[in-house]
Amino acid sequence: RLPLFLHMRDAHEDFHAILSAMRNRLSEVVVHCFTGQREEMLAYLDLDCHIGITGWICDERRGTHMKEFLPEIPADRLLLETDAPYLKPRNLRPKVKSHRNEPCWLPWIAGTLAAIRDERPEALAEQTTQNARRFFRIRPPRP
C-alpha cells in the first residue's frame, strides 16, 4: 500500500495492460519520467495515475512532442522529477559543465513546464509540492 514509481519506456501496451489488471490493488502510482504520447498519458490518467515530468521537456532535441499535450495533465496529478543523475535540463543558463542532474535544477523544469502550461512558475511549484506531499504522505511543516 505504499506509493509506486513505475518506469515505462517503449512498452506502453504491455505496461498499460499489467497496470490495468493490478490498479485496484495499488495505492498511489506515478508514471515516472513520462516521455510518451498524448494517448498514453490519457490512458494513465484514466487509471488515476500521476504523471512525472523531468528535464526531458527542457531538451529541444527530445521533449518537444510533449509540449502540445502537457497542459492536459490535471494540476493535482502532476509531479516534477529530476531523474537524477540523468536528464539534466539542457536549458540551464549559464551552462553547467557537469552532466549530472541534481534536485537544485528542479526550478528549470518547473519554469519550462509552467511556460508550456501558461502558468506562473511559483504556482506550479506550489501545486506540485502539495502533490508530492500528498503522494508520499508527508505532513506539511509546522508553522
Short mmCIF file of C-alpha atoms in Angstrom, two decimals:
data_model
loop_
_atom_site.label_atom_id
_atom_site.label_comp_id
_atom_site.label_asym_id
_atom_site.label_seq_id
_atom_site.Cartn_x
_atom_site.Cartn_y
_atom_site.Cartn_z
CA ARG A 1 0.00 0.00 0.00
CA LEU A 2 2.96 2.33 -0.47
CA PRO A 3 3.14 4.78 -3.38
CA LEU A 4 4.73 3.32 -6.52
CA PHE A 5 7.07 4.83 -9.07
CA LEU A 6 6.68 2.89 -12.28
CA HIS A 7 9.01 3.46 -15.20
CA MET A 8 7.96 2.55 -18.71
CA ARG A 9 9.99 3.05 -21.85
CA ASP A 10 8.81 1.85 -25.26
CA ALA A 11 6.44 -0.73 -23.77
CA HIS A 12 3.12 1.09 -23.35
CA GLU A 13 0.79 -1.72 -24.42
CA ASP A 14 2.27 -4.31 -22.06
CA PHE A 15 2.79 -1.79 -19.27
CA HIS A 16 -0.77 -0.48 -19.51
CA ALA A 17 -2.25 -3.99 -19.62
CA ILE A 18 -0.36 -5.06 -16.48
CA LEU A 19 -1.12 -1.82 -14.67
CA SER A 20 -4.82 -2.01 -15.61
CA ALA A 21 -5.07 -5.54 -14.23
CA MET A 22 -3.37 -4.57 -10.95
CA ARG A 23 -4.52 -0.97 -10.44
CA ASN A 24 -7.29 -1.74 -7.92
CA ARG A 25 -4.70 -3.41 -5.66
CA LEU A 26 -2.32 -0.44 -5.69
CA SER A 27 -2.12 2.79 -3.78
CA GLU A 28 -0.82 5.97 -5.44
CA VAL A 29 1.04 5.44 -8.72
CA VAL A 30 3.22 7.78 -10.74
CA VAL A 31 4.25 7.02 -14.27
CA HIS A 32 7.81 8.13 -13.65
CA CYS A 33 9.79 10.09 -16.23
CA PHE A 34 6.92 10.21 -18.68
CA THR A 35 8.12 10.70 -22.27
CA GLY A 36 5.25 9.12 -24.20
CA GLN A 37 2.46 10.23 -26.45
CA ARG A 38 -0.80 12.02 -25.60
CA GLU A 39 -2.93 8.85 -25.85
CA GLU A 40 -0.60 7.06 -23.46
CA MET A 41 -0.73 9.91 -20.96
CA LEU A 42 -4.52 9.97 -21.07
CA ALA A 43 -4.65 6.20 -20.56
CA TYR A 44 -2.59 6.52 -17.37
CA LEU A 45 -4.67 9.44 -16.15
CA ASP A 46 -7.77 7.28 -16.71
CA LEU A 47 -6.18 4.78 -14.32
CA ASP A 48 -5.88 7.55 -11.71
CA CYS A 49 -2.10 7.76 -12.03
CA HIS A 50 0.13 10.75 -11.54
CA ILE A 51 2.38 11.85 -14.38
CA GLY A 52 6.02 12.59 -13.57
CA ILE A 53 7.77 15.18 -15.73
CA THR A 54 11.56 15.51 -15.83
CA GLY A 55 14.20 17.59 -17.58
CA TRP A 56 13.28 15.74 -20.78
CA ILE A 57 10.94 18.65 -21.56
CA CYS A 58 13.89 21.07 -21.31
CA ASP A 59 15.63 19.32 -24.19
CA GLU A 60 14.97 20.87 -27.58
CA ARG A 61 16.04 17.60 -29.21
CA ARG A 62 13.69 15.23 -27.41
CA GLY A 63 10.83 16.63 -25.37
CA THR A 64 9.15 18.86 -27.93
CA HIS A 65 6.36 16.43 -28.87
CA MET A 66 5.02 16.58 -25.30
CA LYS A 67 4.61 20.34 -25.14
CA GLU A 68 1.35 20.19 -27.04
CA PHE A 69 -0.47 17.99 -24.52
CA LEU A 70 1.21 18.58 -21.14
CA PRO A 71 -1.36 21.28 -20.28
CA GLU A 72 -3.96 18.47 -20.23
CA ILE A 73 -2.48 16.91 -17.09
CA PRO A 74 -4.79 17.82 -14.20
CA ALA A 75 -2.92 20.01 -11.73
CA ASP A 76 -3.46 17.51 -8.90
CA ARG A 77 -1.92 14.64 -10.93
CA LEU A 78 1.32 16.39 -11.89
CA LEU A 79 4.70 15.67 -10.30
CA LEU A 80 8.11 17.17 -11.07
CA GLU A 81 11.10 14.85 -11.04
CA THR A 82 14.84 15.13 -11.52
CA ASP A 83 15.55 11.54 -12.63
CA ALA A 84 18.94 12.34 -11.10
CA PRO A 85 21.65 11.79 -12.02
CA TYR A 86 20.20 11.77 -15.56
CA LEU A 87 18.24 14.19 -17.78
CA LYS A 88 19.79 17.46 -16.63
CA PRO A 89 17.80 20.34 -18.13
CA ARG A 90 19.55 21.47 -21.32
CA ASN A 91 18.14 24.98 -20.95
CA LEU A 92 20.24 25.83 -17.88
CA ARG A 93 21.78 29.30 -18.19
CA PRO A 94 24.57 29.80 -17.66
CA LYS A 95 25.56 26.35 -18.89
CA VAL A 96 26.79 23.94 -16.23
CA LYS A 97 29.85 21.84 -17.05
CA SER A 98 28.72 18.75 -15.16
CA HIS A 99 26.39 16.30 -16.89
CA ARG A 100 24.98 15.24 -13.53
CA ASN A 101 21.38 16.19 -12.81
CA GLU A 102 20.54 17.27 -9.26
CA PRO A 103 17.44 18.41 -7.38
CA CYS A 104 18.75 22.00 -7.46
CA TRP A 105 17.79 22.08 -11.17
CA LEU A 106 14.08 21.47 -10.49
CA PRO A 107 13.29 25.20 -10.90
CA TRP A 108 14.33 24.95 -14.58
CA ILE A 109 11.97 22.02 -15.10
CA ALA A 110 9.21 23.88 -13.25
CA GLY A 111 9.82 27.05 -15.27
CA THR A 112 9.76 25.20 -18.58
CA LEU A 113 6.62 23.29 -17.65
CA ALA A 114 4.92 26.44 -16.32
CA ALA A 115 5.58 28.21 -19.62
CA ILE A 116 4.15 25.25 -21.54
CA ARG A 117 1.06 25.21 -19.31
CA ASP A 118 0.74 29.02 -19.31
CA GLU A 119 1.05 29.12 -15.52
CA ARG A 120 3.20 31.08 -13.11
CA PRO A 121 6.27 29.04 -12.07
CA GLU A 122 5.59 29.80 -8.39
CA ALA A 123 2.03 28.47 -8.66
CA LEU A 124 3.18 25.33 -10.45
CA ALA A 125 5.92 24.78 -7.85
CA GLU A 126 3.41 25.17 -5.00
CA GLN A 127 0.92 22.79 -6.64
CA THR A 128 3.49 20.10 -7.41
CA THR A 129 4.92 20.40 -3.89
CA GLN A 130 1.44 19.80 -2.47
CA ASN A 131 1.01 16.87 -4.85
CA ALA A 132 4.32 15.33 -3.74
CA ARG A 133 3.42 15.75 -0.08
CA ARG A 134 0.07 14.07 -0.66
CA PHE A 135 1.58 11.32 -2.84
CA PHE A 136 4.32 10.47 -0.30
CA ARG A 137 2.08 11.18 2.72
CA ILE A 138 4.40 13.87 4.01
CA ARG A 139 2.88 16.15 6.58
CA PRO A 140 3.23 19.87 5.93
CA PRO A 141 5.87 21.59 8.06
CA ARG A 142 4.60 23.21 11.22
CA PRO A 143 4.50 27.00 11.18
#
